[in-house]
Coordinates of C-alpha atoms in Angstrom, one line a residue:
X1 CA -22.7 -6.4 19.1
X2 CA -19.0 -8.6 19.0
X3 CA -19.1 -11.3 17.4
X4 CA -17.7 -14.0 19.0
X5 CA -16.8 -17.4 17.7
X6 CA -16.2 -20.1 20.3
X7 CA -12.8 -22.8 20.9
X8 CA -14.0 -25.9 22.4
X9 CA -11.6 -28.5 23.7
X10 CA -12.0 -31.4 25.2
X11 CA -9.5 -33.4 27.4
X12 CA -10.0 -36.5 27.9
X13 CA -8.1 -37.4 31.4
X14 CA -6.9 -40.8 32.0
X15 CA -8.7 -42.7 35.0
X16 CA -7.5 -41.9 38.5
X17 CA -6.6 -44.6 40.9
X18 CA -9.8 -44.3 42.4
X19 CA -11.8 -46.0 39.7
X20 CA -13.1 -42.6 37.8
X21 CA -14.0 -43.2 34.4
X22 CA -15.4 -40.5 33.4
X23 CA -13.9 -37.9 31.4
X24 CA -13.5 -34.4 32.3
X25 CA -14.3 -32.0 30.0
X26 CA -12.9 -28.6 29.8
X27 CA -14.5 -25.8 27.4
X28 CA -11.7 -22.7 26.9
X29 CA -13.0 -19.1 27.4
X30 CA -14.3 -17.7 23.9
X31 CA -12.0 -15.9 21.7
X32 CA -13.1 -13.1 21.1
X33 CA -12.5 -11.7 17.3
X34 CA -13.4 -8.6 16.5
X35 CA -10.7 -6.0 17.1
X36 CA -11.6 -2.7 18.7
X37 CA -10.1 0.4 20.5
X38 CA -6.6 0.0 21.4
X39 CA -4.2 -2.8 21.4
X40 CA -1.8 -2.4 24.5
X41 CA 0.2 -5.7 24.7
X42 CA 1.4 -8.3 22.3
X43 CA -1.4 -9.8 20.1
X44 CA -1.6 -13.0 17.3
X45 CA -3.9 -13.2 14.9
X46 CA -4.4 -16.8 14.2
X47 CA -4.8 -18.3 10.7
X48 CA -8.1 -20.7 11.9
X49 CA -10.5 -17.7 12.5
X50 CA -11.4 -15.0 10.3
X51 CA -10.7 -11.7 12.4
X52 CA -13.0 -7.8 11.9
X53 CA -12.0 -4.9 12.4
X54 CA -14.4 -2.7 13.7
X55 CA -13.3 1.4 13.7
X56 CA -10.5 2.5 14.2
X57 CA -7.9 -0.1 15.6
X58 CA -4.7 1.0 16.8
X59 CA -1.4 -1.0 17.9
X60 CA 0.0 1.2 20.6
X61 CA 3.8 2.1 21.7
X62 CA 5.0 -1.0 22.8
X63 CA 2.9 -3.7 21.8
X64 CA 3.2 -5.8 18.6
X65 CA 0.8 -7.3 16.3
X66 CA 1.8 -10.8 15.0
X67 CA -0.6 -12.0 12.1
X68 CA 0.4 -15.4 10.9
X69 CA 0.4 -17.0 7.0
X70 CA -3.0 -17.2 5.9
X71 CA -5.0 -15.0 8.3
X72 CA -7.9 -13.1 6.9
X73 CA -8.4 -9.7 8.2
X74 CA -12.4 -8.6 7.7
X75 CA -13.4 -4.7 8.5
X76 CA -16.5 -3.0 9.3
X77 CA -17.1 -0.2 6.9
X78 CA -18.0 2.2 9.4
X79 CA -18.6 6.2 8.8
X80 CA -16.8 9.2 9.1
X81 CA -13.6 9.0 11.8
X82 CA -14.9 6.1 12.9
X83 CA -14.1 4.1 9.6
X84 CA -12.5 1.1 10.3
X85 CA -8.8 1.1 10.2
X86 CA -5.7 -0.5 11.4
X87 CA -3.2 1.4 12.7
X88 CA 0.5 0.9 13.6
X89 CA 1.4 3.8 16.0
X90 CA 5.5 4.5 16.6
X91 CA 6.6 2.9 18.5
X92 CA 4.5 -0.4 18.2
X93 CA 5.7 -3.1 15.7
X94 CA 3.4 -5.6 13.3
X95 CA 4.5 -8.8 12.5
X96 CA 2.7 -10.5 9.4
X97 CA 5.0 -12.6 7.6
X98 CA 2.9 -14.0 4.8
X99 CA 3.9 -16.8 2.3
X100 CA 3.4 -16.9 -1.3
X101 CA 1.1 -19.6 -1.0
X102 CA -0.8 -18.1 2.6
X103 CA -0.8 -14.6 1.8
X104 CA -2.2 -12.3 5.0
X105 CA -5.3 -10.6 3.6
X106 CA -6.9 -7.4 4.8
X107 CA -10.5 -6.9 3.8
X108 CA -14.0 -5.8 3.4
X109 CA -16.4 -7.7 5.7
X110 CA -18.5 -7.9 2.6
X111 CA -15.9 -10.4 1.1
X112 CA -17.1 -13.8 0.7
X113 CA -13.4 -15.0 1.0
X114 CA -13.6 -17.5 3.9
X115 CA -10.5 -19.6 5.4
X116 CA -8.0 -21.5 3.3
X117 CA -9.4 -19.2 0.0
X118 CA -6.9 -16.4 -1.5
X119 CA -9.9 -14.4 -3.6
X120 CA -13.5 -14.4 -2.6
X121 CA -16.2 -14.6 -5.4
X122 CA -18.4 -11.5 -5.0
X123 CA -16.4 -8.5 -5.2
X124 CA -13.8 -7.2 -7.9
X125 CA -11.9 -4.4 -8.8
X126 CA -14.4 -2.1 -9.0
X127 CA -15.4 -2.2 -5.5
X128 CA -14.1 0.1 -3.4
X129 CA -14.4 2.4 0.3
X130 CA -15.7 -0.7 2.1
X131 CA -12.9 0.1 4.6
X132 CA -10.5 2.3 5.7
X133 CA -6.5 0.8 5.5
X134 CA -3.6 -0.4 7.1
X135 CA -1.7 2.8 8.4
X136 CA 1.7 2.1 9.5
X137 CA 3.5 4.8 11.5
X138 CA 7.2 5.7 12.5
X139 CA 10.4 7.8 14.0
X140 CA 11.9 8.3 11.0
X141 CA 12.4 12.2 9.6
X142 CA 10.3 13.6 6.8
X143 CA 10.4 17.1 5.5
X144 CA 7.5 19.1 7.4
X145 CA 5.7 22.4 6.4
X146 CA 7.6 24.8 9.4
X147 CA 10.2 22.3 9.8
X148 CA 8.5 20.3 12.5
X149 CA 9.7 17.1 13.5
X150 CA 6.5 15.3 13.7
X151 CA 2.9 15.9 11.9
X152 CA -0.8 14.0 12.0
X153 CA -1.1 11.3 9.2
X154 CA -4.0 12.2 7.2
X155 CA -6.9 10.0 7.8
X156 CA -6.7 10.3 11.2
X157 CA -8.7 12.8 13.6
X158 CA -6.0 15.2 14.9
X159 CA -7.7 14.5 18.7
X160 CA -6.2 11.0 18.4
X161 CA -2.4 11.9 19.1
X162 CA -1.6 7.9 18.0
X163 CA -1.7 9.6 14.6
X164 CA 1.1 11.4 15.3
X165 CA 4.4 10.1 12.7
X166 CA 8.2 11.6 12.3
X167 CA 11.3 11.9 14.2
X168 CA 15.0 11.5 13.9
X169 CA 15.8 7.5 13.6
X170 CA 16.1 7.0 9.9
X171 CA 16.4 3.5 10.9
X172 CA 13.6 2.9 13.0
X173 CA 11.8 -0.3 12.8
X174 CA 8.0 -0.7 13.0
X175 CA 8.6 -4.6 11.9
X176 CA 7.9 -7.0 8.9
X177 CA 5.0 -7.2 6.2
X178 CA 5.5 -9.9 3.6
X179 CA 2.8 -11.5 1.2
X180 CA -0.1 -8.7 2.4
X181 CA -3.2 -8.3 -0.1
X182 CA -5.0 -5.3 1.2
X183 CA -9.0 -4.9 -0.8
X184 CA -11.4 -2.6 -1.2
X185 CA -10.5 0.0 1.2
X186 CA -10.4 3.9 1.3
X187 CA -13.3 5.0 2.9
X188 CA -14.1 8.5 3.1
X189 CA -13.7 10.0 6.2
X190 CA -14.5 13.6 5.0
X191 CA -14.9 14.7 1.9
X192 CA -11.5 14.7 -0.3
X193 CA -10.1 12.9 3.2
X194 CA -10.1 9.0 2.4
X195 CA -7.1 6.6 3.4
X196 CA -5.0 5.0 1.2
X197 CA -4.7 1.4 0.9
X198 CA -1.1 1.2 2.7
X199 CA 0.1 4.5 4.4
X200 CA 3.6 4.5 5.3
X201 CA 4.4 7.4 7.9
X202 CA 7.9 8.3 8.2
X203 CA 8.7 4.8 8.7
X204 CA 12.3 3.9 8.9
X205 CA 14.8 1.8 7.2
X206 CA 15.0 -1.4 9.6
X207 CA 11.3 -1.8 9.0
X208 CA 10.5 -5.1 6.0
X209 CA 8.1 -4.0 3.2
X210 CA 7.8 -6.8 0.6
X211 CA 5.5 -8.2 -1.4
X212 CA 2.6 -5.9 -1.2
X213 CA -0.3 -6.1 -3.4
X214 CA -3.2 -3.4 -3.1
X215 CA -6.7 -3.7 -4.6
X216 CA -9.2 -1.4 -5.0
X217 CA -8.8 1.2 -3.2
X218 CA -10.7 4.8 -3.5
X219 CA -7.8 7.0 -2.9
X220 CA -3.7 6.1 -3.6
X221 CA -2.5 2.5 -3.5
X222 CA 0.3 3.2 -1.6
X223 CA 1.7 6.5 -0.2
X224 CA 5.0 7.3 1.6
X225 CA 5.0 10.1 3.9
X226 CA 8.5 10.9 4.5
X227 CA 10.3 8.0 5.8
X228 CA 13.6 5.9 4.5
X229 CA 11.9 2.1 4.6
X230 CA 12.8 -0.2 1.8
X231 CA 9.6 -1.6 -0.4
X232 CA 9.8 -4.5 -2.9
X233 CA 7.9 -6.5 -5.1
X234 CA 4.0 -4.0 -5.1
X235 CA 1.0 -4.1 -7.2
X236 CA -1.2 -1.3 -6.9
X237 CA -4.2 -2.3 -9.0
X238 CA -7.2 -0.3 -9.8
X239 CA -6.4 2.5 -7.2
X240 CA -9.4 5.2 -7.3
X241 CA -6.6 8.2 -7.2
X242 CA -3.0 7.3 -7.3
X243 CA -0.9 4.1 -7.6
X244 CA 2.1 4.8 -5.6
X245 CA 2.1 8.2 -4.0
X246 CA 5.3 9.9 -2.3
X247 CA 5.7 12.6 -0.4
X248 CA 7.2 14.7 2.3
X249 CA 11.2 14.0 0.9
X250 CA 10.4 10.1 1.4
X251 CA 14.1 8.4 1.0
X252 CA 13.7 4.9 0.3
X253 CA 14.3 2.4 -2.4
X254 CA 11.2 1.2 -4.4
X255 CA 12.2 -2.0 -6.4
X256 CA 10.7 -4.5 -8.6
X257 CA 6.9 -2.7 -8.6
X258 CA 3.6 -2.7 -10.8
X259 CA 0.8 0.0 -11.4
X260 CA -2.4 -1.6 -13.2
X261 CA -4.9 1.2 -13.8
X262 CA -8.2 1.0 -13.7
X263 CA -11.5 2.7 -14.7
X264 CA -11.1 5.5 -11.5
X265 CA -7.5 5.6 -11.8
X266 CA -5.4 9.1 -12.0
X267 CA -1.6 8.6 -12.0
X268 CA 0.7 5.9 -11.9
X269 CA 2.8 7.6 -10.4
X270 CA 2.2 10.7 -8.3
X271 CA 5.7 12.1 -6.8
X272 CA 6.0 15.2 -4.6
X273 CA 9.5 16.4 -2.6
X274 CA 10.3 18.2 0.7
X275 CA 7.8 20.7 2.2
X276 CA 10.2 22.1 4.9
X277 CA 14.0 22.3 4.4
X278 CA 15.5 18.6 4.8
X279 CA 15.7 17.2 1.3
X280 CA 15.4 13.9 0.9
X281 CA 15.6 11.5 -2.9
X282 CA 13.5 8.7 -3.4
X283 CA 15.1 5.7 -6.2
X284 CA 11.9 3.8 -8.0
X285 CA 14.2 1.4 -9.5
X286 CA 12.2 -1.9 -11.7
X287 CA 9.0 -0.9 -12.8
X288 CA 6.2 -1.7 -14.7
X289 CA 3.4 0.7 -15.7
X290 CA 0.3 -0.8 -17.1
X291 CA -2.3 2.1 -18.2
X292 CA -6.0 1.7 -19.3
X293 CA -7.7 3.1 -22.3
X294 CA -11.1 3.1 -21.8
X295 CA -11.6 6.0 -19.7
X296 CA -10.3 9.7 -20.3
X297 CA -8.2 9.5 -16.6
X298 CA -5.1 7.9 -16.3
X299 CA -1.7 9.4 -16.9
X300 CA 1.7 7.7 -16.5
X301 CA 3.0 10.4 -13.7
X302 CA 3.1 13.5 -12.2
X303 CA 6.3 14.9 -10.6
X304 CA 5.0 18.3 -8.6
X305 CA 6.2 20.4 -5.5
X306 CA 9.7 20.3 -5.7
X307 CA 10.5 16.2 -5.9
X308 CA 14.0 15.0 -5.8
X309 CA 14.9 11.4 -7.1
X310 CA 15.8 8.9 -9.6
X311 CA 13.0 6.7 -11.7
X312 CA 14.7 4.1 -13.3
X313 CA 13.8 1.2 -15.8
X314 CA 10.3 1.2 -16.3
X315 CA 8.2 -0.3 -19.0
X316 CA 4.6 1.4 -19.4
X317 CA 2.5 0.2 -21.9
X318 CA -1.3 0.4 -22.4
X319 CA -2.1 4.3 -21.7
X320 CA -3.9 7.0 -24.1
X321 CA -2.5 9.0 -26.7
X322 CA -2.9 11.9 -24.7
X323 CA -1.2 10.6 -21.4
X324 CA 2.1 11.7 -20.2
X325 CA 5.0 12.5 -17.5
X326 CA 4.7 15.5 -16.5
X327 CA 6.7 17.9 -14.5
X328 CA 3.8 20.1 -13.3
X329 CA 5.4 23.3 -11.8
X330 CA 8.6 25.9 -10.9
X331 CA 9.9 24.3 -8.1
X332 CA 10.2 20.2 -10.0
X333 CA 11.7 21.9 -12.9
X334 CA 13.8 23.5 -11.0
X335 CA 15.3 20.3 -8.9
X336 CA 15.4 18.6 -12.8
X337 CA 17.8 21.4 -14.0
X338 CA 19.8 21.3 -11.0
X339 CA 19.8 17.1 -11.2
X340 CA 17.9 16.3 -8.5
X341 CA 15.7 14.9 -10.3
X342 CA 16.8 12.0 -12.4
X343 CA 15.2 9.4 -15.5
X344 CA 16.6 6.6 -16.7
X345 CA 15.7 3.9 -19.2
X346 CA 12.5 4.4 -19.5
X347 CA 10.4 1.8 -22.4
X348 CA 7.4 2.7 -23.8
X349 CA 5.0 1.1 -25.8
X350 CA 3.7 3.4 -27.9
X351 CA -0.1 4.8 -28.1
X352 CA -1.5 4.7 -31.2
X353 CA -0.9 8.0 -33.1
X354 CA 2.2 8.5 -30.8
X355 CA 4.7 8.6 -32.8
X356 CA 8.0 9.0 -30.4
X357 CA 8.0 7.7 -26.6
X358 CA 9.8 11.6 -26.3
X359 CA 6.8 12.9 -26.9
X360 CA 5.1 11.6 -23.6
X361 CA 7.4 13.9 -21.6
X362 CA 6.4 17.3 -20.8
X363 CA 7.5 20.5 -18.8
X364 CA 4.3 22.3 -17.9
X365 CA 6.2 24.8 -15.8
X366 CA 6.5 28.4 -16.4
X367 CA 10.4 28.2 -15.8
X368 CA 11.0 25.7 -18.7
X369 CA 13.7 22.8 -18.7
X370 CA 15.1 20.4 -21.3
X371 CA 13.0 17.8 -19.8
X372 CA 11.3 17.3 -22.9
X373 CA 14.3 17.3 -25.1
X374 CA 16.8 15.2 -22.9
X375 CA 13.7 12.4 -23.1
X376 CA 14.9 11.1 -26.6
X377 CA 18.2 10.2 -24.3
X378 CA 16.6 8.6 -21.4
X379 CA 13.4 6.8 -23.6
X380 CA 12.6 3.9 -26.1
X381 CA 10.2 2.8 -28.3
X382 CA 9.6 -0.9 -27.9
X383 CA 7.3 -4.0 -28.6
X384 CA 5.8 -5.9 -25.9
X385 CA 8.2 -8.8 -27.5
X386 CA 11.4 -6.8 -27.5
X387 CA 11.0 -4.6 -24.0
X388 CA 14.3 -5.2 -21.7
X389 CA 13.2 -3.5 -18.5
X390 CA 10.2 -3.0 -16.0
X391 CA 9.5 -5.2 -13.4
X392 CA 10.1 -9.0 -13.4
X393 CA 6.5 -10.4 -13.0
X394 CA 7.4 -14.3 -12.1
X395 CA 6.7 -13.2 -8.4
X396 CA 3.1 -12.1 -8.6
X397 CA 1.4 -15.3 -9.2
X398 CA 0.4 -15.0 -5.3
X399 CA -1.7 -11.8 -5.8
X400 CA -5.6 -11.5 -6.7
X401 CA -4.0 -9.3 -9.7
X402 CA -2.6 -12.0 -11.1
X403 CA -5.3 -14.6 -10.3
X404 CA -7.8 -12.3 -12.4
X405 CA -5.5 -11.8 -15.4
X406 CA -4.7 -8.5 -14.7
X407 CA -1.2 -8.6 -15.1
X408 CA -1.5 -10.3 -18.7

């Protein structure tokens, strides 16, 4: 049953020249706010209600969603396809500018979190799969398996054509997300077939990704399919799989970024290329990699399947002895011989009983590289007091990262 929360407004009208005293009162329809089925015109999401998602939600060619500063965004768990998820089809735009101080947050309906409050009580970084995601789709190219132009997002029943992402406007626009927290999400809808917290779908370059911040979600924090949008200023923090994910010769500019791990965590970083013949390099340029210790997952990053791209000053500190960077087959090697694939600056603080940060990097492939070798070039040893690089943390105080200490 909707639940439905009720406007009432009263107008008090000024006596007629008849002598009428009395008032009139007027009572506004209900508004109602759960969100359901398909959005097929222009929408806002207004900051005085709290707003549910229930199933899958999807923003439809044409329409736009505008979210204003503050708004808090509750889903419905629900089960299998049905899980409840918000999705930006091409074609359709979302506009949720949030501010520093009234960040947008997407959530689990189980989150005490209530209007004018940036963190509930109840729930921490631990719980996840209350939800499904925010999936945001475009026009832009990505390299396909067969060299198709467009392909089904994952997470999404292959029925539901809204699902559909790719194309040939590298600087298509699906519109703005500033100051979005986005908790406790990934919700299975199949087994190994969860969403991630933020799925970006070939989603092109006109589009505004900044200030992100991703809690607890079961599978990758953030994953770019393809796609040539611009991202600033995320925290992926406690992710169940990966922190930030990209695929499919994703082309954009990562900047100014943090990975916490948590207890579930895999990789930091887990970075794959082209699957069909466009090629496409990614530039991760400003980050900060914080591991965890106390469990025997969580590894810095994995480059596999033939990625192409630069990673560029980053500070990781906090992993196992036994973590490292890995390039995981033929085809990565490959593309790092050939420079295509590209490290610089990279700070470690070391492990205990790590002697070198070199030592972190390894080829696992059967072909072989001077990955391993060129690393004493391309990585430090430092201190937390003497580290130069990684992402400049001043902008975070907003997040529910930062709020809990995570980012100490």
């Amino acid at each position: 049953m909707k639940k439905l929360f009720y406007s009432l407004s009263i107008v008090v009208l000024l006596a007629s020249c008849t002598g009428n005293d009395d008032p009139e009162v007027i009572i506004e329809p209900p508004v109602d706010t759960v969100l359901e089925g398909t959005i097929s015109t222009d929408r806002t999401l207004t900051q005085d209600k709290i707003w549910e998602i229930s199933g899958r939600v999807i923003v439809a060619n044409g329409a736009k969603l505008t979210i204003e500063p503050g708004t808090i965004i509750k889903a419905y768990a629900g089960t299998g396809t049905q899980a409840s998820a918000l999705i930006i089809a091409r074609g359709a735009k979302i506009d949720a500018q949030g501010t520093a101080s009234a960040p947008i947050i997407f959530t689990s309906s189980a989150d005490n979190v209530t209007i004018g409050q940036t963190t509930g009580t109840n729930l921490s970084e631990n719980d996840r799969g209350l939800w499904g995601g925010l999936i945001i789709l475009g026009y832009a190219p990505g390299s396909f398996k067969g060299d198709v132009t467009e392909v089904q997002i994952e997470g999404v029943p292959a029925t539901d054509t809204n699902g559909l992402f790719g194309g040939d406007d590298a600087a298509d626009n699906s519109g703005i997300l500033k100051y979005i927290s986005i908790r406790h999400g990934g919700a299975e809808l199949s087994p190994d077939n969860e969403i991630n917290g933020l799925t970006l779908g070939a989603v092109g370059s006109g589009t505004v990704i900044d200030n992100i911040e991703v809690v607890a979600n079961v599978d990758d924090g953030i994953e770019f399919f393809g796609g040539s949008v611009n991202a600033s200023n995320l925290v992926v923090w406690s992710a169940g799989d990966d922190g930030l994910d990209i695929d499919q010769a994703y082309s954009g500019t990562i900047t100014n970024s943090v990975v916490i791990l948590g207890t579930a965590s895999d990789h930091a970083l887990e970075i794959d290329g082209p699957e069909g013949s466009l090629e496409g390099q990614f530039t991760i340029d400003g980050l900060t990699l914080i591991g965890n210790e106390t469990t025997e997952r969580g590894e810095y990053a994995d480059y596999r399947s033939s990625a192409m791209g630069t990673t560029k000053n980053v500070l990781a500190y906090g992993f196992k002895a036994d973590s490292d960077v890995e390039l995981d087959n033929d085809g990565v090697a490959a593309n790092y011989t050939a420079g295509k694939l590209s490290f610089t600056n990279w700070q470690i603080v070391l492990p205990e009983g790590v002697s070198t940060s070199a030592s972190i990097f390894a080829d696992k492939s059967d072909v072989g590289s001077t990955f391993g070798a060129d690393a004493a070039t391309f990585s430090s040893d430092v201190t937390s007091s003497s580290k130069t690089t990684g992402a400049d943390m001043s902008g975070f105080t907003w997040t529910m990262a930062d709020i809990k200490n995570a980012l100490e």
